[in-house]
Tab-separated table of C-alpha atoms and ligand atoms in Angstrom:
chain	number	residue	atom	x	y	z
A	1	MET	CA	0.000	0.000	0.000
A	2	LYS	CA	1.442	3.335	-1.108
A	3	TYR	CA	0.644	6.778	0.268
A	4	ILE	CA	0.239	9.737	-2.057
A	5	SER	CA	0.070	13.459	-1.350
A	6	THR	CA	-3.117	15.386	-2.148
A	7	ARG	CA	-0.948	18.006	-3.898
A	8	GLY	CA	0.685	15.389	-6.153
A	9	ARG	CA	4.244	16.685	-5.939
A	10	ALA	CA	5.739	14.675	-3.090
A	11	PRO	CA	7.277	11.201	-3.245
A	12	GLU	CA	4.992	8.218	-2.634
A	13	LEU	CA	5.688	6.723	0.775
A	14	ALA	CA	5.115	3.512	2.664
A	15	PHE	CA	2.904	3.646	5.790
A	16	SER	CA	5.766	4.055	8.285
A	17	ASP	CA	7.308	6.905	6.320
A	18	ALA	CA	3.977	8.729	5.973
A	19	LEU	CA	3.569	8.257	9.741
A	20	LEU	CA	6.845	9.998	10.564
A	21	ALA	CA	6.478	12.637	7.840
A	22	GLY	CA	3.093	14.047	8.932
A	23	LEU	CA	2.708	16.789	6.317
A	24	ALA	CA	3.997	15.953	2.806
A	25	THR	CA	6.944	17.982	1.465
A	26	ASP	CA	4.668	19.647	-1.127
A	27	GLY	CA	2.409	20.949	1.651
A	28	GLY	CA	-0.235	18.267	0.966
A	29	LEU	CA	-1.673	15.511	3.136
A	30	TYR	CA	-1.001	11.811	2.727
A	31	LEU	CA	-3.717	9.349	1.736
A	32	PRO	CA	-3.555	5.701	0.658
A	33	SER	CA	-3.456	5.398	-3.136
A	34	ARG	CA	-6.727	3.432	-2.869
A	35	TYR	CA	-9.053	2.512	0.002
A	36	PRO	CA	-8.994	-1.157	0.979
A	37	ALA	CA	-12.410	-2.864	0.966
A	38	ILE	CA	-14.196	-4.559	3.852
A	39	ASP	CA	-16.018	-7.666	2.640
A	40	VAL	CA	-19.120	-9.210	4.142
A	41	ALA	CA	-17.379	-12.284	5.546
A	42	GLU	CA	-14.887	-10.039	7.316
A	43	LEU	CA	-17.574	-7.934	8.951
A	44	ALA	CA	-19.237	-11.079	10.251
A	45	ARG	CA	-15.946	-12.351	11.682
A	46	TRP	CA	-15.195	-8.983	13.319
A	47	ARG	CA	-18.442	-8.918	15.326
A	48	THR	CA	-17.014	-10.851	18.245
A	49	LEU	CA	-13.522	-9.327	18.386
A	50	PRO	CA	-12.306	-7.279	21.341
A	51	TYR	CA	-11.423	-3.664	20.475
A	52	ALA	CA	-7.656	-4.223	20.231
A	53	ASP	CA	-7.996	-7.149	17.835
A	54	LEU	CA	-10.533	-5.296	15.715
A	55	ALA	CA	-8.163	-2.300	15.569
A	56	ALA	CA	-5.324	-4.531	14.326
A	57	GLU	CA	-7.594	-5.978	11.601
A	58	VAL	CA	-8.893	-2.627	10.374
A	59	ILE	CA	-5.582	-0.754	10.564
A	60	GLY	CA	-3.738	-3.770	9.128
A	61	LYS	CA	-5.550	-3.196	5.847
A	62	PHE	CA	-3.648	0.082	5.487
A	63	VAL	CA	-0.217	-1.169	6.568
A	64	ASP	CA	2.140	-3.438	4.691
A	65	ASP	CA	5.465	-2.549	6.274
A	66	ILE	CA	4.734	-3.630	9.864
A	67	PRO	CA	4.087	-7.364	10.396
A	68	GLY	CA	0.526	-8.270	11.391
A	69	GLU	CA	1.610	-9.903	14.679
A	70	THR	CA	3.557	-6.775	15.642
A	71	LEU	CA	0.582	-4.542	14.910
A	72	LEU	CA	-1.680	-6.818	16.940
A	73	GLU	CA	0.733	-6.714	19.856
A	74	LEU	CA	0.949	-2.896	19.716
A	75	CYS	CA	-2.855	-2.656	19.668
A	76	ARG	CA	-3.222	-5.099	22.564
A	77	ARG	CA	-0.683	-3.171	24.630
A	78	THR	CA	-2.487	0.107	23.834
A	79	TYR	CA	-6.160	-0.791	24.206
A	80	THR	CA	-6.197	-2.426	27.613
A	81	ALA	CA	-9.109	-2.761	29.967
A	82	GLU	CA	-7.020	-1.058	32.701
A	83	VAL	CA	-6.945	2.135	30.666
A	84	TYR	CA	-10.157	2.095	28.632
A	85	GLY	CA	-12.505	-0.337	30.264
A	86	ASN	CA	-13.024	1.533	33.521
A	87	GLY	CA	-11.053	-1.303	35.091
A	88	ARG	CA	-13.364	-4.028	33.759
A	89	PRO	CA	-11.777	-6.828	31.759
A	90	ASP	CA	-12.613	-6.776	28.042
A	91	SER	CA	-13.874	-10.340	28.053
A	92	ASP	CA	-17.199	-9.079	26.798
A	93	CYS	CA	-16.048	-7.029	23.823
A	94	SER	CA	-18.545	-4.237	24.463
A	95	LEU	CA	-16.635	-2.847	27.447
A	96	ILE	CA	-14.062	-0.731	25.592
A	97	THR	CA	-15.926	2.072	23.770
A	98	PRO	CA	-19.352	0.960	24.977
A	99	LEU	CA	-22.420	1.991	23.000
A	100	ARG	CA	-25.054	3.535	25.251
A	101	TRP	CA	-28.575	3.656	23.822
A	102	LEU	CA	-30.291	6.839	24.982
A	103	GLU	CA	-33.522	5.537	23.412
A	104	PRO	CA	-34.198	3.022	20.654
A	105	GLY	CA	-32.405	4.234	17.542
A	106	LEU	CA	-30.351	6.938	19.268
A	107	GLY	CA	-26.978	5.907	20.684
A	108	LEU	CA	-23.882	7.469	22.198
A	109	LEU	CA	-20.547	5.815	21.375
A	110	GLU	CA	-18.397	6.354	24.470
A	111	LEU	CA	-14.875	7.131	23.306
A	112	SER	CA	-13.624	9.262	26.185
A	113	ASN	CA	-12.451	6.817	28.829
A	114	GLY	CA	-8.766	7.264	27.989
A	115	PRO	CA	-6.116	9.004	30.120
A	116	THR	CA	-7.172	12.575	29.231
A	117	LEU	CA	-10.916	11.923	28.956
A	118	ALA	CA	-11.256	12.852	25.275
A	119	PHE	CA	-11.763	10.720	22.160
A	120	LYS	CA	-8.371	11.826	20.866
A	121	ASP	CA	-6.683	9.464	23.339
A	122	MET	CA	-7.750	6.326	21.499
A	123	ALA	CA	-5.915	7.298	18.311
A	124	MET	CA	-3.087	9.248	19.915
A	125	GLN	CA	-2.055	6.400	22.241
A	126	LEU	CA	-1.691	4.068	19.280
A	127	LEU	CA	0.229	6.754	17.385
A	128	GLY	CA	2.690	6.866	20.313
A	129	ALA	CA	3.135	3.089	20.197
A	130	LEU	CA	3.597	3.127	16.397
A	131	PHE	CA	6.124	5.994	16.563
A	132	GLU	CA	8.153	4.195	19.220
A	133	HIS	CA	8.142	0.951	17.237
A	134	VAL	CA	9.144	2.525	13.907
A	135	LEU	CA	11.814	4.752	15.499
A	136	ALA	CA	13.378	1.827	17.396
A	137	ARG	CA	13.494	-0.274	14.232
A	138	ARG	CA	15.351	2.515	12.425
A	139	GLY	CA	17.484	3.726	15.314
A	140	ALA	CA	15.884	7.131	14.710
A	141	ARG	CA	14.416	9.834	16.935
A	142	LEU	CA	11.595	12.347	16.748
A	143	ASN	CA	11.051	15.733	18.339
A	144	VAL	CA	7.330	16.371	18.388
A	145	LEU	CA	6.376	20.044	18.230
A	146	GLY	CA	2.785	21.121	18.718
A	147	ALA	CA	0.467	23.885	19.857
A	148	THR	CA	-2.640	23.322	21.925
A	149	SER	CA	-5.562	25.157	23.390
A	150	GLY	CA	-6.073	22.204	25.755
A	151	ASP	CA	-7.266	18.824	24.479
A	152	THR	CA	-4.781	17.893	21.754
A	153	GLY	CA	-1.755	18.783	23.845
A	154	SER	CA	-2.704	16.709	26.820
A	155	ALA	CA	-3.733	13.705	24.683
A	156	ALA	CA	-0.371	13.931	22.880
A	157	GLU	CA	1.648	14.240	26.090
A	158	TYR	CA	-0.061	11.275	27.770
A	159	ALA	CA	0.493	9.239	24.593
A	160	MET	CA	4.203	10.106	24.255
A	161	ARG	CA	5.305	10.304	27.902
A	162	GLY	CA	8.248	8.080	28.745
A	163	ARG	CA	8.592	6.751	25.186
A	164	ARG	CA	12.090	6.089	23.899
A	165	GLY	CA	13.391	8.281	21.073
A	166	ILE	CA	10.668	10.906	21.472
A	167	GLU	CA	10.709	14.387	23.049
A	168	VAL	CA	7.567	16.514	23.113
A	169	PHE	CA	7.553	20.316	22.936
A	170	MET	CA	4.024	21.549	23.502
A	171	LEU	CA	3.142	25.238	23.336
A	172	SER	CA	0.105	26.494	25.200
A	173	PRO	CA	-1.192	30.036	25.779
A	174	ALA	CA	-0.224	31.099	29.317
A	175	GLY	CA	-3.244	31.556	31.566
A	176	ARG	CA	-5.831	30.661	28.884
A	177	MET	CA	-6.626	27.043	29.705
A	178	SER	CA	-9.005	25.850	32.385
A	179	PRO	CA	-7.393	24.936	35.761
A	180	PHE	CA	-8.274	21.289	35.053
A	181	GLN	CA	-6.639	21.289	31.610
A	182	ARG	CA	-3.584	23.097	32.971
A	183	ALA	CA	-3.231	20.556	35.765
A	184	GLN	CA	-3.601	17.648	33.328
A	185	MET	CA	-0.683	18.833	31.217
A	186	TYR	CA	1.611	20.599	33.638
A	187	SER	CA	1.523	17.932	36.351
A	188	LEU	CA	3.298	15.406	34.097
A	189	GLN	CA	6.790	14.848	35.469
A	190	ASP	CA	8.265	12.798	32.614
A	191	PRO	CA	11.557	14.304	31.466
A	192	ASN	CA	10.679	13.897	27.745
A	193	ILE	CA	7.672	16.217	28.091
A	194	HIS	CA	8.298	19.959	27.770
A	195	ASN	CA	5.386	22.270	28.488
A	196	LEU	CA	6.073	25.723	27.114
A	197	ALA	CA	3.673	28.458	28.218
A	198	VAL	CA	3.665	31.261	25.654
A	199	LYS	CA	2.760	34.804	26.609
A	200	GLY	CA	-0.041	35.180	24.075
A	201	VAL	CA	-3.112	33.399	22.684
A	202	PHE	CA	-3.481	30.054	20.885
A	203	ASP	CA	-2.875	31.621	17.460
A	204	ASP	CA	0.497	32.943	18.672
A	205	CYS	CA	1.403	29.367	19.640
A	206	GLN	CA	0.268	28.084	16.248
A	207	ASP	CA	2.283	30.788	14.441
A	208	LEU	CA	5.391	29.814	16.390
A	209	VAL	CA	4.995	26.181	15.355
A	210	LYS	CA	4.584	27.249	11.720
A	211	ALA	CA	7.657	29.496	11.934
A	212	VAL	CA	9.821	26.674	13.282
A	213	ALA	CA	8.387	24.044	10.911
A	214	GLY	CA	8.942	26.467	8.020
A	215	ASP	CA	12.679	26.548	8.735
A	216	LEU	CA	13.448	23.386	6.734
A	217	PRO	CA	17.134	23.029	7.688
A	218	PHE	CA	16.167	23.291	11.383
A	219	ARG	CA	13.309	20.823	10.896
A	220	GLU	CA	15.645	18.311	9.218
A	221	ARG	CA	18.453	18.771	11.734
A	222	HIS	CA	16.214	18.034	14.714
A	223	SER	CA	13.748	15.671	12.956
A	224	ILE	CA	10.699	17.649	13.995
A	225	GLY	CA	7.410	15.712	13.794
A	226	THR	CA	3.732	16.437	14.316
A	227	VAL	CA	0.847	14.763	16.113
A	228	ASN	CA	-2.135	16.738	14.865
A	229	SER	CA	-4.749	15.066	12.725
A	230	ILE	CA	-2.943	15.824	9.467
A	231	ASN	CA	-0.968	12.726	10.513
A	232	TRP	CA	-2.447	9.755	8.660
A	233	GLY	CA	-1.717	7.516	11.654
A	234	ARG	CA	-4.368	9.340	13.662
A	235	VAL	CA	-6.962	9.213	10.906
A	236	VAL	CA	-6.530	5.474	10.378
A	237	ALA	CA	-6.716	4.684	14.098
A	238	GLN	CA	-10.036	6.543	14.230
A	239	VAL	CA	-11.561	4.465	11.425
A	240	VAL	CA	-11.905	1.730	14.039
A	241	TYR	CA	-14.454	3.829	16.022
A	242	TYR	CA	-16.917	3.618	13.135
A	243	VAL	CA	-16.465	-0.080	12.476
A	244	ARG	CA	-16.841	-0.768	16.167
A	245	GLY	CA	-19.891	1.500	16.487
A	246	TYR	CA	-21.500	-0.138	13.468
A	247	LEU	CA	-20.932	-3.661	14.762
A	248	MET	CA	-22.338	-2.827	18.180
A	249	ALA	CA	-25.432	-1.119	16.782
A	250	THR	CA	-26.421	-3.866	14.342
A	251	ARG	CA	-27.102	-7.588	14.248
A	252	SER	CA	-26.600	-8.216	10.558
A	253	ASP	CA	-24.619	-6.616	7.774
A	254	ASP	CA	-27.592	-5.551	5.678
A	255	GLU	CA	-28.464	-2.914	8.297
A	256	LYS	CA	-27.289	0.674	7.968
A	257	VAL	CA	-26.212	3.151	10.639
A	258	SER	CA	-25.718	6.940	10.632
A	259	PHE	CA	-23.100	8.745	12.696
A	260	ALA	CA	-23.142	12.282	14.081
A	261	VAL	CA	-19.719	13.824	14.655
A	262	PRO	CA	-18.817	17.022	16.570
A	263	SER	CA	-16.257	18.500	14.190
A	264	GLY	CA	-13.370	20.942	14.261
A	265	ASN	CA	-10.477	20.035	12.022
A	266	PHE	CA	-12.562	17.479	10.074
A	267	GLY	CA	-10.296	14.714	11.469
A	268	ASN	CA	-12.797	12.467	13.212
A	269	ILE	CA	-15.457	12.666	10.504
A	270	LEU	CA	-12.833	12.088	7.801
A	271	SER	CA	-12.178	8.721	9.446
A	272	GLY	CA	-15.902	7.999	9.093
A	273	TRP	CA	-15.640	8.966	5.440
A	274	VAL	CA	-12.775	6.486	4.996
A	275	ALA	CA	-14.837	3.736	6.693
A	276	LYS	CA	-17.696	4.470	4.292
A	277	GLN	CA	-15.342	4.286	1.297
A	278	MET	CA	-14.184	0.884	2.542
A	279	GLY	CA	-17.755	-0.312	2.255
A	280	LEU	CA	-18.946	-0.080	5.862
A	281	PRO	CA	-22.757	0.282	5.564
A	282	ILE	CA	-22.975	3.911	6.741
A	283	ASP	CA	-26.079	5.828	5.735
A	284	LYS	CA	-25.326	9.433	6.702
A	285	LEU	CA	-22.349	11.154	8.272
A	286	VAL	CA	-23.757	14.136	10.129
A	287	LEU	CA	-21.248	16.912	10.698
A	288	ALA	CA	-21.889	19.263	13.627
A	289	THR	CA	-20.175	22.620	14.040
A	290	ASN	CA	-20.522	25.231	16.752
A	291	GLU	CA	-20.755	28.984	16.050
A	292	ASN	CA	-17.578	28.559	13.979
A	293	ASP	CA	-19.546	27.191	11.052
A	294	VAL	CA	-17.051	27.146	8.160
A	295	LEU	CA	-17.900	23.515	7.401
A	296	ASP	CA	-21.660	23.847	7.804
A	297	GLU	CA	-21.578	26.765	5.376
A	298	PHE	CA	-19.748	24.569	2.863
A	299	PHE	CA	-22.176	21.654	3.031
A	300	ARG	CA	-25.145	24.001	2.737
A	301	THR	CA	-23.865	26.258	-0.039
A	302	GLY	CA	-20.705	24.827	-1.593
A	303	ARG	CA	-18.729	27.856	-0.467
A	304	TYR	CA	-15.647	27.107	1.650
A	305	ARG	CA	-14.672	30.407	3.206
A	306	VAL	CA	-11.927	30.204	5.821
A	307	ARG	CA	-11.946	32.752	8.614
A	308	GLY	CA	-9.173	34.894	9.994
A	309	SER	CA	-8.236	34.306	13.613
A	310	SER	CA	-9.988	37.571	14.572
A	311	GLU	CA	-13.227	36.112	13.135
A	312	THR	CA	-12.945	32.881	15.128
A	313	HIS	CA	-15.345	32.904	18.068
A	314	ALA	CA	-14.239	31.650	21.485
A	315	THR	CA	-17.137	29.318	22.341
A	316	SER	CA	-18.202	26.943	25.095
A	317	SER	CA	-17.203	24.001	22.865
A	318	PRO	CA	-13.644	25.286	22.460
A	319	SER	CA	-12.138	22.218	20.759
A	320	MET	CA	-14.302	22.994	17.726
A	321	ASP	CA	-13.200	26.628	17.462
A	322	ILE	CA	-11.487	26.434	14.090
A	323	SER	CA	-11.246	28.819	11.187
A	324	LYS	CA	-9.743	26.323	8.711
A	325	ALA	CA	-10.267	22.557	8.721
A	326	SER	CA	-7.003	20.948	7.637
A	327	ASN	CA	-8.383	17.448	6.951
A	328	PHE	CA	-11.080	18.826	4.688
A	329	GLU	CA	-8.407	18.754	1.967
A	330	ARG	CA	-8.467	14.940	1.959
A	331	TYR	CA	-12.239	14.804	1.477
A	332	ILE	CA	-12.204	17.390	-1.339
A	333	PHE	CA	-9.381	15.455	-3.024
A	334	ASP	CA	-11.663	12.406	-3.170
A	335	MET	CA	-14.611	14.494	-4.352
A	336	ILE	CA	-12.738	15.984	-7.310
A	337	GLY	CA	-11.625	12.574	-8.525
A	338	ARG	CA	-8.207	12.847	-6.887
A	339	ASP	CA	-7.109	15.496	-9.383
A	340	SER	CA	-4.019	17.049	-7.732
A	341	ALA	CA	-3.776	19.906	-10.201
A	342	LEU	CA	-7.348	20.984	-9.469
A	343	LEU	CA	-6.724	20.582	-5.748
A	344	ARG	CA	-3.672	22.851	-5.918
A	345	GLU	CA	-5.796	25.405	-7.759
A	346	LEU	CA	-8.528	25.332	-5.085
A	347	TRP	CA	-6.012	25.734	-2.266
A	348	TRP	CA	-4.339	28.534	-4.183
A	349	GLU	CA	-7.731	30.248	-4.215
A	350	ILE	CA	-7.905	29.870	-0.440
A	351	ASP	CA	-4.441	31.373	-0.039
A	352	THR	CA	-5.145	34.309	-2.316
A	353	ARG	CA	-8.904	34.956	-1.872
A	354	GLY	CA	-9.649	33.158	1.372
A	355	GLN	CA	-12.274	30.907	-0.242
A	356	PHE	CA	-13.431	28.669	-3.057
A	357	HIS	CA	-16.921	27.960	-4.266
A	358	LEU	CA	-18.044	24.581	-5.635
A	359	GLY	CA	-21.810	25.246	-5.607
A	360	GLY	CA	-23.148	24.993	-9.163
A	361	THR	CA	-19.979	23.298	-10.478
A	362	PRO	CA	-20.004	19.731	-11.874
A	363	VAL	CA	-18.663	18.293	-8.577
A	364	TRP	CA	-21.417	19.791	-6.427
A	365	PRO	CA	-23.947	16.974	-7.129
A	366	THR	CA	-21.224	14.444	-6.208
A	367	ILE	CA	-20.675	16.221	-2.906
A	368	GLN	CA	-24.397	16.359	-2.222
A	369	ALA	CA	-24.670	12.630	-2.906
A	370	SER	CA	-21.633	11.742	-0.772
A	371	GLY	CA	-23.697	11.137	2.366
A	372	LEU	CA	-22.352	14.043	4.410
A	373	VAL	CA	-24.886	16.456	5.858
A	374	SER	CA	-24.288	19.229	8.360
A	375	GLY	CA	-25.744	21.491	10.988
A	376	ARG	CA	-24.712	24.132	13.487
A	377	SER	CA	-25.178	24.444	17.228
A	378	THR	CA	-24.898	27.586	19.353
A	379	HIS	CA	-24.274	28.211	23.043
A	380	SER	CA	-27.995	28.175	23.837
A	381	ASP	CA	-28.538	24.996	21.766
A	382	ARG	CA	-25.673	23.407	23.693
A	383	LEU	CA	-27.114	24.329	27.098
A	384	ARG	CA	-30.597	23.185	26.054
A	385	THR	CA	-29.277	19.844	24.747
A	386	ILE	CA	-27.221	19.160	27.895
A	387	ALA	CA	-30.313	19.881	30.011
A	388	MET	CA	-32.625	17.795	27.794
A	389	VAL	CA	-30.285	14.774	27.783
A	390	HIS	CA	-29.834	15.003	31.550
A	391	ASP	CA	-33.534	15.337	32.140
A	392	ARG	CA	-34.750	12.719	29.679
A	393	TYR	CA	-31.992	10.092	29.795
A	394	LYS	CA	-30.194	10.814	33.104
A	395	VAL	CA	-26.903	11.210	31.254
A	396	ILE	CA	-24.541	14.201	31.340
A	397	VAL	CA	-22.818	14.958	28.036
A	398	ASP	CA	-19.988	17.401	27.442
A	399	PRO	CA	-20.603	20.581	25.385
A	400	HIS	CA	-19.017	19.185	22.169
A	401	THR	CA	-21.008	15.960	22.317
A	402	ALA	CA	-24.100	18.119	22.926
A	403	ASP	CA	-23.433	19.959	19.651
A	404	GLY	CA	-23.275	16.566	17.938
A	405	LEU	CA	-26.538	15.403	19.514
A	406	LYS	CA	-28.346	18.615	18.641
A	407	VAL	CA	-27.477	18.266	14.957
A	408	ALA	CA	-28.058	14.478	15.065
A	409	LEU	CA	-31.650	15.006	16.199
A	410	GLN	CA	-32.258	17.443	13.330
A	411	ASN	CA	-31.043	14.907	10.779
A	412	ARG	CA	-32.573	11.759	12.136
A	413	ASP	CA	-34.346	9.301	9.893
A	414	ARG	CA	-36.398	7.018	12.122
A	415	SER	CA	-35.644	3.893	10.093
A	416	VAL	CA	-31.852	4.133	10.579
A	417	PRO	CA	-30.122	4.139	13.978
A	418	MET	CA	-28.187	7.345	14.691
A	419	ILE	CA	-25.006	7.102	16.760
A	420	CYS	CA	-23.418	10.219	18.158
A	421	LEU	CA	-19.675	10.036	18.812
A	422	GLU	CA	-18.861	11.200	22.333
A	423	THR	CA	-15.789	13.423	22.143
A	424	ALA	CA	-15.005	14.247	25.792
A	425	LEU	CA	-16.217	13.666	29.338
A	426	PRO	CA	-18.194	16.549	30.887
A	427	VAL	CA	-15.746	17.047	33.803
A	428	LYS	CA	-13.339	18.727	31.371
A	429	PHE	CA	-15.880	21.515	30.810
A	430	ALA	CA	-17.522	21.718	34.199
A	431	GLU	CA	-18.382	25.427	33.979
A	432	THR	CA	-20.744	24.920	31.026
A	433	ILE	CA	-22.332	21.870	32.641
A	434	VAL	CA	-23.066	23.872	35.791
A	435	GLU	CA	-24.507	26.656	33.641
A	436	ALA	CA	-26.784	24.156	31.880
A	437	ILE	CA	-28.042	21.994	34.748
A	438	GLY	CA	-26.664	23.464	37.979
A	439	VAL	CA	-24.818	20.243	38.824
A	440	GLU	CA	-21.063	19.545	38.942
A	441	PRO	CA	-20.234	16.708	36.546
A	442	PRO	CA	-18.782	13.552	38.147
A	443	ARG	CA	-15.000	13.349	38.287
A	444	PRO	CA	-13.242	9.973	37.735
A	445	ALA	CA	-11.289	8.933	40.859
A	446	ALA	CA	-7.893	9.257	39.142
A	447	PHE	CA	-8.493	12.985	38.729
A	448	GLU	CA	-9.385	13.820	42.348
A	449	GLY	CA	-7.298	16.768	43.520
A	450	ILE	CA	-5.346	16.987	40.251
A	451	GLU	CA	-5.243	20.795	40.499
A	452	GLY	CA	-3.187	20.492	43.709
A	453	ARG	CA	-0.354	18.409	42.222
A	454	PRO	CA	3.035	20.025	41.546
A	455	GLN	CA	3.226	21.534	38.056
A	456	ARG	CA	6.121	21.789	35.627
A	457	CYS	CA	6.200	24.341	32.841
A	458	GLU	CA	8.593	26.829	31.234
A	459	ALA	CA	7.477	30.350	30.372
A	460	ILE	CA	8.657	31.340	26.905
A	461	ALA	CA	8.335	34.541	24.867
A	462	ALA	CA	6.293	34.452	21.625
A	463	ASP	CA	9.518	34.469	19.645
A	464	ALA	CA	10.563	31.803	17.109
A	465	GLU	CA	14.297	32.218	17.799
A	466	ALA	CA	13.790	31.697	21.527
A	467	LEU	CA	11.756	28.569	20.780
A	468	LYS	CA	14.365	27.153	18.379
A	469	ASP	CA	17.019	27.809	20.975
A	470	TYR	CA	14.996	25.913	23.604
A	471	ILE	CA	14.395	22.981	21.246
A	472	ALA	CA	18.056	22.824	20.201
A	473	ARG	CA	19.068	22.572	23.853
A	474	HIS	CA	16.547	19.865	24.762
A	475	ALA	CA	16.034	17.860	21.543
A	476	CYS	CA	16.792	14.136	21.495
B	501	LIG	C1	-10.639	17.505	18.840
B	501	LIG	C2	-12.015	17.612	19.358
B	501	LIG	C3	-13.127	17.807	18.500
B	501	LIG	C4	-12.984	18.006	16.996
B	501	LIG	O1	-12.477	16.886	16.319
B	501	LIG	P1	-11.851	17.004	14.851
B	501	LIG	O2	-11.220	15.699	14.609
B	501	LIG	O3	-10.848	18.131	14.925
B	501	LIG	O4	-12.948	17.336	13.902
B	501	LIG	C5	-14.384	17.839	19.064
B	501	LIG	N1	-14.565	17.699	20.396
B	501	LIG	C6	-13.535	17.526	21.245
B	501	LIG	C7	-13.810	17.396	22.700
B	501	LIG	C8	-12.226	17.464	20.767
B	501	LIG	O5	-11.207	17.304	21.629
């Protein structure tokens, strides 16, 4: 299986190389040259597999340079009942990522039982294991550089902590994260984790990462890598969520299921798109945005208009506050028949005019028939949904999952089960939960008193040279 860049001007790579590369050298994103198919016999066989074994089967279809037994072992070491099963053994395969039916035909796929209580853990933890394996085999090293407003950074740090051959440099805006998020990241004592608090906002952190990554000689010299969802390894690990959700919601393979996905960077829902291309019987993929509705605007009108950072609203579902959805490029690439020249033209339009418009063009009917639909949820929708779900089903959902549920309910077709992907546990966003229902969300025992633990973090100026200097001194 070969990986190609959406922009068509980078070398084709094997899985392991695409994993370490992250972004392609031509600025594009890697995708497999074709999607492997799931056949009916396979789906039937997968029904009884525990999560780890299912993950090895699904991901194995995209990997031909890591032996199957090795991949299975990495998955089994990653997806353990100790970490994901709330301590229950995974003898009954429903215990990792359980599906909770709120009512007949409306389910919640619980993906947030990992170390940082967000769905990103499931994919990020496997990415850490894959990095470590590939680096050890090559005698290589990786310095991971990232910026976070909260969730991605902590998921990445918990996935990479203590791993051989990896150092993590994570920039976060000083004083802008919640006390809980700050404690999650800064209380890690592993020497390979470097928390760098930047005097500025999230966009300043992001700009610093771009400035350092744009210095190619520096990037080469220190083998700088990324862990955001432009990394194909994260996308492929997330495909498993959909296969798992489908198998748990159905009894036979002639049934269909729809999924609702709270979306930011289009990473999670892109994995659903890949599952659908593989032949998983998905009816609709329902994309939910918050007030930052770049993607909803596109699916309604065909216009993709990215926003400047000053136009990006700070909302109560902050992990969906995006102005540009990086993974959207992979979906559009598929929609335009994988025509790299046309893709480069569209992204040139974004760079020069801030938008492109596909409504009324020959590809628009293809997009409309692709099974993706969208909707938008606002602060008051979010509060109302959290209150409704608590009242009606005695379940507390986090603000992002609430956005997903709100849009799911608008797009429900009674004859097809609708599964909403849970993206975080409510304790991470306690303030909004209290605003919605007046109750503090439950806190898992491992997080009791986390705000009181000693914290480790370096203050750093919003200056690329200062950052490079820090990395050069601490890189592996
Ligand atoms: C990352 C994240 C999202 C958005 O996911 P994408 O893959 O970027 O679309 C939504 N909710 C939460 C809680 C997240 O952490």
